[in-house]
Every structure is written in structure tokens, then in C-alpha cells.
């Protein structure tokens, strides 16, 4: 069988080399409950401590502010809970329409089931959050929780979180950053970012699924109640192999490789733009500061579902955007909210956008396969779209 070409690394990415080796060789030995008192279990407990210290060092924060969770979704839901907001005497939450569903849906829930006020900050066509609007909103609602993505999972657009924190400090607000897509692709220095809370996910960096991190230097309320793990703030038996996998995946991060990834991404975008006319293939948000690996591409009105399936038949795996939205009849809320195209409805525009997300494992030959297939596919499907078959009676 032909080798598959995987261009969906923002959805999830294969195990990093050290994680792969650990899972194949050593993980079966690591089955003790790290909270038990006998020596074989205490070895694992000690290694959890070391993993926390190692990761804290990578993120430039204190290990006492890092908690292992089940992933980005849990970390986000923990911070955006009524209980955490009230614990910090915050009664307003300020965010954007471009957030991941883990934020958007939790915020929906807050607005329906609590007296927390929600304020939405506007964005431009490039998918950048309007910081003047953020400042104006904070000035009207001091003492709020601000929650923003450090980098968008669909467009790759980076938010200047240091600027967000600067505004927050002026108005006595706290900041939560969803940094799930930034880890492993850009450098993260939590002290420099000056945020109060941050969410991370293991499987986006080559660790196992179902493991993540919450950074919290301010109070938060536990989502669950139970044992004393994670100082009682995230109870439940430690998932040791998954925790070890995050440490190993962080150890494998090599940001130098992102220069190569950016070259591949830029080559893809420049070539696609030069071989097709601008009304067919168009790169979204390409004027914004973006992650080096992400490209969001409008495909001339052709349904993204059709394109994804046709490319999959050729062994090329891409997505429409968020994996959480896969198969949903609703188009991406992120692309819909860009308001890029006034000639068709924003939803129709979004229905024709695909996401290509790369990793250092991708090659120029793989990019060439996509460059060969995508324009061909779009023009042949446009032909079908504009020339519907004559219906026989
Ligand atoms: N935030 C962003 C930006 C994401 O891309 C994702 C995953 O798609 C999440 C949060 C949720 O993370 P997890 O899959 O670990 O729950």
C-alpha cells in the first residue's frame, strides 16, 4: 500500500521518538499505583515529581503551579467554572468568538446557568483579536477573567498574550491562556507571558491522549472530588505512563525544526497561490503572525467534506479544521467569524475551507503531492458544480 501522507498534526500527532520507545519497551513495568507506600510504587511517585519539575523548567514556572489533568478540555473547563471564577471574586468573563469549542461551549454553559457576565471581543478578517476592543471592554468590566488562545488551532493565528496580560494588569483582571497548540511549535515562557492560568494537552506534542496540564498560580476549584492526588485539586489515581509520556514528549521538543516546517508551509502556500487564480484557492489569515505549521485554505466554493474524502482516497489526510467539529453539519465557527468574503455567506465560505497542519516529519515530496492533487481536484469539482448533469425524465 502507498504510504499515507498525514497533514493533520494540529488534530493529533504521532508519538515522539522517546514516547514511542517508552511505550514499546518500558511502560508495561510501570503499573503500580504511584500513591502506594511500597518502594516500587514510590519510585513512580518520585518520577512524577521529576516530570513536573522538568516540564515546569521548560515552561519557566514553578512546579507547584503545575497540575496533571486529562487534557486541554479538562484544564480549560476547570478554570472557566463558576466555582473558580467565584473563588477569585470574578463575575465577568471576556473572550473571543475564535476560541476552541472547549472554551466556547463552557462559556455558553456559564451564560445559561450562572450570573457570570460574558463579553465577546471582536476580531479582524485575519483572525486577530482586537486588542483595542479588549482594552475598552476591560475598562468597562475591571476584575474579569480573560480567556484567549495563544494560537488558533484552525488558522494558526497567534495572539499576543503578553499584550493581553499587560491590559489585564491595568484593570485588575486575571488571564487564562489556551496554549494547547503553541506547545512544541513556539517557545513558551509563562513568567514572561505573565498569565495566571494556562492549559496544555499531551497528544498535540507526541505524548499519549488523555493527559494534559493545568498551570495555575491563582486559586482554582477542583472539577472533581476524591483522593489527595495533585494536592486534592485534581483527584484520581495518577495515570503514570501518560504522565511519563508528557515528560518525554517535552524532552523531544526541538523548536529549531520549526524553521524547516515553516519553509514547507510557505512553499505550499506560495505554490498553491501561483498555480491557481485567487477566486479558487485562497490562503486564510496569511497576513497575520501564525504558527509555522498551519495553513487554512479556501477551495473555491467546493465542499470541504468532498475534498477531504477525495484526498483521503489518494492517501492524503487533511481536515476541515477542528477534529471536534468533524462530520458536523455546522461549518467552522472560527472561519465563519473571520467575515472574509462578502460575496457569499460566511457559512458557505467556511464550508469550503480546509486545514493543513504539518510537523517536522513531513517532506517536500509530500507537499508536492498535495500541490499536484488539490488544484486539480478543485478545478475538476468546480466543473462538475457549474455543469450539473442533465436530469433524465
Ligand atoms: N484547545 C485547543 C486549541 C485545541 O486544539 C484542543 C484540541 O483539539 C483543545 C483545546 C482540547 O484539548 P484535548 O484534546 O487535550 O482535550
Coordinates of C-alpha atoms and ligand atoms in Angstrom, one line a residue:
X1 CA 0.0 0.0 0.0
X2 CA 1.1 3.5 -0.8
X3 CA 2.5 5.4 2.2
X4 CA -0.1 7.7 3.8
X5 CA 0.6 11.4 3.9
X6 CA -0.5 12.9 7.2
X7 CA -1.2 16.6 7.3
X8 CA -3.4 16.8 10.4
X9 CA -0.9 17.4 13.2
X10 CA -3.0 20.0 14.9
X11 CA -5.6 17.4 15.5
X12 CA -3.1 14.9 16.9
X13 CA 0.4 13.9 16.1
X14 CA 2.3 10.6 16.3
X15 CA 4.2 9.6 19.4
X16 CA 7.5 11.4 19.7
X17 CA 10.6 9.1 19.4
X18 CA 11.2 8.8 23.2
X19 CA 7.5 8.2 23.9
X20 CA 7.3 5.6 21.2
X21 CA 10.3 3.8 22.7
X22 CA 8.9 4.0 26.2
X23 CA 5.5 2.7 25.2
X24 CA 7.1 -0.2 23.3
X25 CA 9.7 -1.2 25.9
X26 CA 9.2 0.0 29.4
X27 CA 5.7 1.2 30.1
X28 CA 4.3 -2.3 30.9
X29 CA 6.5 -2.4 34.0
X30 CA 5.1 0.9 35.3
X31 CA 1.7 -0.4 36.5
X32 CA 2.0 0.4 40.3
X33 CA -0.3 3.0 41.9
X34 CA 2.1 5.8 42.5
X35 CA 0.3 6.8 45.7
X36 CA 1.0 3.4 47.4
X37 CA 3.7 3.4 50.0
X38 CA 5.9 0.4 49.0
X39 CA 9.2 1.1 47.2
X40 CA 8.2 0.1 43.6
X41 CA 5.2 2.5 43.7
X42 CA 7.2 5.3 45.4
X43 CA 9.7 5.1 42.5
X44 CA 6.9 6.2 40.2
X45 CA 5.8 8.9 42.6
X46 CA 9.3 10.3 42.7
X47 CA 9.4 10.2 38.9
X48 CA 6.1 12.1 38.7
X49 CA 7.8 14.8 40.8
X50 CA 10.7 14.8 38.5
X51 CA 8.5 15.1 35.4
X52 CA 6.6 18.0 36.9
X53 CA 9.9 19.7 37.7
X54 CA 11.2 19.0 34.2
X55 CA 8.1 20.4 32.5
X56 CA 8.0 23.4 34.8
X57 CA 11.5 24.2 33.8
X58 CA 10.6 24.0 30.1
X59 CA 7.7 26.4 30.7
X60 CA 9.6 28.6 33.1
X61 CA 7.2 28.3 36.0
X62 CA 7.2 26.9 39.5
X63 CA 6.4 23.1 39.6
X64 CA 4.0 23.8 42.5
X65 CA 1.8 25.6 39.9
X66 CA 1.6 22.7 37.5
X67 CA -1.2 20.0 37.8
X68 CA -1.6 16.9 35.6
X69 CA -5.2 16.7 34.1
X70 CA -6.8 14.6 31.4
X71 CA -6.1 17.1 28.7
X72 CA -6.7 20.6 27.4
X73 CA -10.5 20.3 27.6
X74 CA -10.4 19.5 31.3
X75 CA -7.9 22.2 32.1
X76 CA -10.0 24.8 30.3
X77 CA -13.2 23.7 32.0
X78 CA -11.6 23.8 35.4
X79 CA -10.6 27.4 35.0
X80 CA -13.8 28.6 33.3
X81 CA -16.0 27.1 36.0
X82 CA -18.4 29.2 38.1
X83 CA -16.6 27.9 41.2
X84 CA -13.1 29.0 40.0
X85 CA -14.5 32.4 39.0
X86 CA -16.2 33.0 42.3
X87 CA -13.2 31.8 44.3
X88 CA -11.3 34.6 42.6
X89 CA -14.1 37.1 43.1
X90 CA -14.6 37.4 39.3
X91 CA -18.0 37.9 37.8
X92 CA -17.3 38.6 34.2
X93 CA -15.5 36.5 31.6
X94 CA -14.0 38.2 28.5
X95 CA -13.2 36.1 25.4
X96 CA -13.4 35.9 21.6
X97 CA -15.5 34.1 19.0
X98 CA -12.4 32.3 17.7
X99 CA -11.8 30.1 20.7
X100 CA -11.7 26.3 20.7
X101 CA -15.1 24.6 21.4
X102 CA -13.8 23.6 24.9
X103 CA -13.9 27.3 25.7
X104 CA -16.9 28.4 23.6
X105 CA -19.2 25.7 24.9
X106 CA -18.1 26.1 28.5
X107 CA -18.8 29.8 28.2
X108 CA -22.2 29.1 26.7
X109 CA -22.9 27.0 29.7
X110 CA -21.8 29.8 32.1
X111 CA -24.0 32.3 30.3
X112 CA -27.0 29.9 30.5
X113 CA -26.5 28.6 34.0
X114 CA -24.9 31.3 36.1
X115 CA -24.9 35.0 36.7
X116 CA -21.4 35.4 35.2
X117 CA -21.5 38.1 32.5
X118 CA -19.9 37.2 29.2
X119 CA -18.2 39.8 26.9
X120 CA -17.0 39.0 23.4
X121 CA -14.1 40.8 21.9
X122 CA -14.1 41.5 18.2
X123 CA -11.6 40.2 15.6
X124 CA -10.5 41.2 12.2
X125 CA -10.5 39.3 8.8
X126 CA -7.0 38.0 9.6
X127 CA -8.3 36.2 12.7
X128 CA -6.6 38.6 15.1
X129 CA -8.2 39.6 18.3
X130 CA -8.8 43.3 18.5
X131 CA -6.7 44.5 21.5
X132 CA -8.2 48.0 21.5
X133 CA -11.6 46.4 21.9
X134 CA -10.2 44.2 24.6
X135 CA -8.9 47.2 26.5
X136 CA -12.2 49.1 26.1
X137 CA -14.1 46.0 27.4
X138 CA -11.7 45.6 30.4
X139 CA -12.1 49.3 31.2
X140 CA -15.9 48.8 31.4
X141 CA -15.5 45.5 33.3
X142 CA -12.5 45.5 35.5
X143 CA -11.8 42.5 37.6
X144 CA -12.8 40.0 34.9
X145 CA -11.3 36.7 33.7
X146 CA -9.8 37.0 30.2
X147 CA -9.5 33.7 28.2
X148 CA -7.7 33.6 24.9
X149 CA -6.0 31.1 22.7
X150 CA -2.2 31.6 22.3
X151 CA -2.6 30.2 18.8
X152 CA -5.7 29.2 16.9
X153 CA -6.0 25.5 16.1
X154 CA -7.7 26.2 12.7
X155 CA -5.8 29.2 11.3
X156 CA -2.6 29.1 13.4
X157 CA -3.1 32.8 14.2
X158 CA -1.0 33.8 17.2
X159 CA -2.4 36.1 19.9
X160 CA 0.0 38.5 21.6
X161 CA -0.6 37.1 25.1
X162 CA 1.9 39.4 26.7
X163 CA -0.1 42.3 25.4
X164 CA -3.3 40.7 26.7
X165 CA -1.7 40.3 30.2
X166 CA -0.5 44.0 30.1
X167 CA -4.1 45.1 29.6
X168 CA -5.3 42.7 32.3
X169 CA -2.9 44.1 34.9
X170 CA -4.2 47.7 34.2
X171 CA -7.7 46.6 35.0
X172 CA -7.1 44.1 37.8
X173 CA -8.2 41.1 35.6
X174 CA -6.8 37.6 35.6
X175 CA -5.7 35.8 32.4
X176 CA -6.2 32.2 31.2
X177 CA -4.4 31.1 28.0
X178 CA -5.4 28.1 26.0
X179 CA -1.8 27.2 24.9
X180 CA -2.6 23.7 23.6
X181 CA -1.5 24.5 20.0
X182 CA 1.6 26.5 21.0
X183 CA 3.5 24.0 23.0
X184 CA 6.1 22.3 20.8
X185 CA 5.7 24.8 18.0
X186 CA 6.7 28.1 19.6
X187 CA 8.6 28.9 22.8
X188 CA 6.5 29.3 25.9
X189 CA 7.8 31.3 28.9
X190 CA 4.9 31.5 31.4
X191 CA 6.7 34.1 33.6
X192 CA 7.2 36.3 30.6
X193 CA 3.7 35.8 29.4
X194 CA 2.5 36.9 32.9
X195 CA -0.6 34.7 32.8
X196 CA -2.5 33.4 35.8
X197 CA -3.7 30.1 34.2
X198 CA -2.7 28.1 31.2
X199 CA -4.0 24.9 29.6
X200 CA -1.9 22.3 27.7
X201 CA -2.5 18.9 26.0
X202 CA -0.2 15.9 25.7
X203 CA -1.4 14.4 22.5
X204 CA -0.6 17.6 20.4
X205 CA 3.1 17.2 21.2
X206 CA 3.5 13.4 20.7
X207 CA 2.5 12.2 24.2
X208 CA -0.4 9.9 24.9
X209 CA -4.0 11.0 24.6
X210 CA -6.0 11.7 27.8
X211 CA -3.2 13.7 29.6
X212 CA -2.7 17.4 29.9
X213 CA -1.5 20.1 32.2
X214 CA -3.0 23.0 34.0
X215 CA -0.8 25.9 35.1
X216 CA -2.4 27.8 37.9
X217 CA -0.7 30.5 40.0
X218 CA -4.1 31.7 41.4
X219 CA -6.8 29.7 43.2
X220 CA -8.9 27.2 41.3
X221 CA -11.7 25.0 42.3
X222 CA -11.5 21.3 41.6
X223 CA -13.9 19.8 39.0
X224 CA -13.9 16.5 40.9
X225 CA -13.6 15.5 44.5
X226 CA -11.8 12.4 45.7
X227 CA -8.3 11.4 46.8
X228 CA -5.4 13.6 47.6
X229 CA -3.6 13.4 44.2
X230 CA -2.4 16.7 42.8
X231 CA -2.9 18.2 46.3
X232 CA -6.5 17.2 46.2
X233 CA -7.2 19.6 43.4
X234 CA -7.2 17.0 40.6
X235 CA -8.0 13.7 42.4
X236 CA -8.0 10.3 40.8
X237 CA -5.2 7.7 40.6
X238 CA -2.3 9.1 38.6
X239 CA -2.0 7.9 35.1
X240 CA 1.7 7.2 35.4
X241 CA 2.6 6.1 31.8
X242 CA 0.7 9.0 30.3
X243 CA 2.5 11.5 32.7
X244 CA 5.8 9.9 31.8
X245 CA 4.9 10.3 28.1
X246 CA 4.3 14.1 28.5
X247 CA 7.7 14.5 30.1
X248 CA 9.4 12.5 27.3
X249 CA 7.5 14.4 24.6
X250 CA 8.5 17.7 26.1
X251 CA 12.1 16.4 26.2
X252 CA 11.8 15.7 22.5
X253 CA 10.7 19.2 21.6
X254 CA 13.2 20.8 19.2
X255 CA 12.0 24.3 18.1
X256 CA 14.8 24.6 15.6
X257 CA 12.8 22.1 13.4
X258 CA 10.0 24.7 13.1
X259 CA 12.1 26.7 10.7
X260 CA 12.0 23.7 8.3
X261 CA 8.3 23.3 8.9
X262 CA 7.7 27.0 8.1
X263 CA 9.7 26.6 4.9
X264 CA 7.4 23.7 3.9
X265 CA 4.3 25.6 4.8
X266 CA 5.4 28.7 2.9
X267 CA 6.3 26.7 -0.1
X268 CA 2.9 25.0 -0.1
X269 CA 1.1 28.4 0.1
X270 CA 3.2 30.2 -2.4
X271 CA 2.9 27.4 -5.0
X272 CA -0.8 26.9 -4.5
X273 CA -1.4 30.7 -4.9
X274 CA 0.7 30.8 -8.0
X275 CA -0.9 27.9 -9.8
X276 CA -4.5 28.8 -9.1
X277 CA -6.4 32.0 -9.5
X278 CA -7.4 33.9 -6.4
X279 CA -11.1 33.2 -6.7
X280 CA -10.4 29.5 -6.4
X281 CA -7.7 28.7 -3.9
X282 CA -7.0 31.4 -1.3
X283 CA -5.0 31.2 1.9
X284 CA -6.8 32.5 5.0
X285 CA -5.1 34.7 7.6
X286 CA -1.8 34.8 5.8
X287 CA -1.1 38.4 6.8
X288 CA -1.2 37.5 10.5
X289 CA 1.5 36.2 12.7
X290 CA 0.9 32.4 12.6
X291 CA 2.2 29.1 13.8
X292 CA 4.8 27.9 11.4
X293 CA 2.9 24.7 10.6
X294 CA -0.6 25.7 9.9
X295 CA -2.4 26.7 6.7
X296 CA -6.1 27.3 6.3
X297 CA -7.1 27.2 2.6
X298 CA -10.3 28.3 0.9
X299 CA -11.1 25.9 -2.0
X300 CA -13.3 27.9 -4.5
X301 CA -16.7 27.0 -3.0
X302 CA -16.2 23.2 -3.2
X303 CA -17.4 21.4 -0.1
X304 CA -14.5 20.7 2.3
X305 CA -16.1 17.3 3.1
X306 CA -15.8 16.3 -0.6
X307 CA -12.2 17.5 -0.8
X308 CA -11.2 15.7 2.4
X309 CA -12.7 12.4 1.2
X310 CA -11.2 12.8 -2.3
X311 CA -7.7 13.5 -0.9
X312 CA -8.1 10.6 1.6
X313 CA -8.7 8.3 -1.3
X314 CA -5.3 9.4 -2.7
X315 CA -3.7 8.7 0.7
X316 CA -3.5 12.4 1.8
X317 CA -5.1 13.1 5.2
X318 CA -6.1 16.7 6.0
X319 CA -9.1 18.1 7.9
X320 CA -11.7 20.9 7.7
X321 CA -10.4 22.4 10.9
X322 CA -11.1 21.2 14.4
X323 CA -11.4 17.4 14.8
X324 CA -14.1 18.1 17.3
X325 CA -16.2 19.5 14.5
X326 CA -15.6 16.7 12.1
X327 CA -18.9 15.4 10.5
X328 CA -20.9 18.3 12.0
X329 CA -23.3 19.9 9.5
X330 CA -22.3 23.3 11.0
X331 CA -19.2 24.9 9.4
X332 CA -16.3 26.1 11.4
X333 CA -17.2 28.9 13.8
X334 CA -13.7 30.2 13.5
X335 CA -13.8 30.7 9.7
X336 CA -17.4 31.9 9.8
X337 CA -16.3 34.6 12.3
X338 CA -13.5 35.8 10.0
X339 CA -16.1 37.5 7.8
X340 CA -13.7 37.3 4.9
X341 CA -16.0 37.1 1.9
X342 CA -18.9 39.4 1.3
X343 CA -19.9 37.7 -2.0
X344 CA -21.2 34.5 -0.4
X345 CA -22.4 33.8 3.1
X346 CA -19.8 33.4 5.7
X347 CA -21.0 29.9 6.4
X348 CA -20.7 28.9 2.8
X349 CA -17.2 30.3 2.7
X350 CA -16.3 28.3 5.8
X351 CA -17.8 25.1 4.3
X352 CA -15.1 25.3 1.6
X353 CA -12.1 25.7 3.8
X354 CA -9.6 23.0 4.8
X355 CA -6.8 22.9 7.3
X356 CA -3.3 21.6 6.5
X357 CA -1.2 21.2 9.6
X358 CA 2.4 20.0 9.3
X359 CA 5.1 18.5 11.5
X360 CA 8.9 18.1 11.1
X361 CA 8.2 14.6 9.9
X362 CA 6.6 15.9 6.6
X363 CA 8.7 16.2 3.5
X364 CA 8.8 18.4 0.4
X365 CA 7.8 15.4 -1.7
X366 CA 4.6 15.1 0.4
X367 CA 3.9 18.8 0.0
X368 CA 4.4 18.3 -3.8
X369 CA 1.7 15.6 -3.8
X370 CA -0.7 18.0 -2.2
X371 CA 0.3 20.7 -4.6
X372 CA -0.4 18.4 -7.5
X373 CA -3.7 17.0 -6.2
X374 CA -5.5 19.9 -4.7
X375 CA -5.8 22.4 -7.6
X376 CA -6.6 19.5 -9.9
X377 CA -9.4 18.4 -7.6
X378 CA -10.8 21.9 -7.1
X379 CA -10.9 22.6 -10.8
X380 CA -12.5 19.3 -11.7
X381 CA -15.1 19.6 -8.9
X382 CA -15.8 23.2 -9.9
X383 CA -16.5 21.9 -13.4
X384 CA -19.0 19.4 -12.0
X385 CA -20.5 22.1 -9.8
X386 CA -21.1 24.6 -12.7
X387 CA -22.1 21.9 -15.2
X388 CA -24.8 19.8 -13.3
X389 CA -25.6 16.5 -15.2
X390 CA -28.8 16.8 -17.3
X391 CA -31.6 15.1 -15.5
X392 CA -33.3 12.4 -17.5
X393 CA -37.1 12.2 -17.1
Ligands
LIG1 N1 -7.6 23.8 22.8 C1 -7.2 23.7 21.6 C2 -6.7 25.0 20.9 C3 -7.2 22.5 20.9 O1 -6.7 22.5 19.6 C4 -7.6 21.4 21.5 C5 -7.7 20.1 20.8 O2 -8.1 20.0 19.7 C6 -8.1 21.5 22.9 C7 -8.1 22.7 23.5 C8 -8.6 20.3 23.6 O3 -7.5 19.5 24.0 P1 -7.7 18.0 24.4 O4 -7.9 17.2 23.2 O5 -6.4 17.6 25.2 O6 -8.9 17.9 25.3

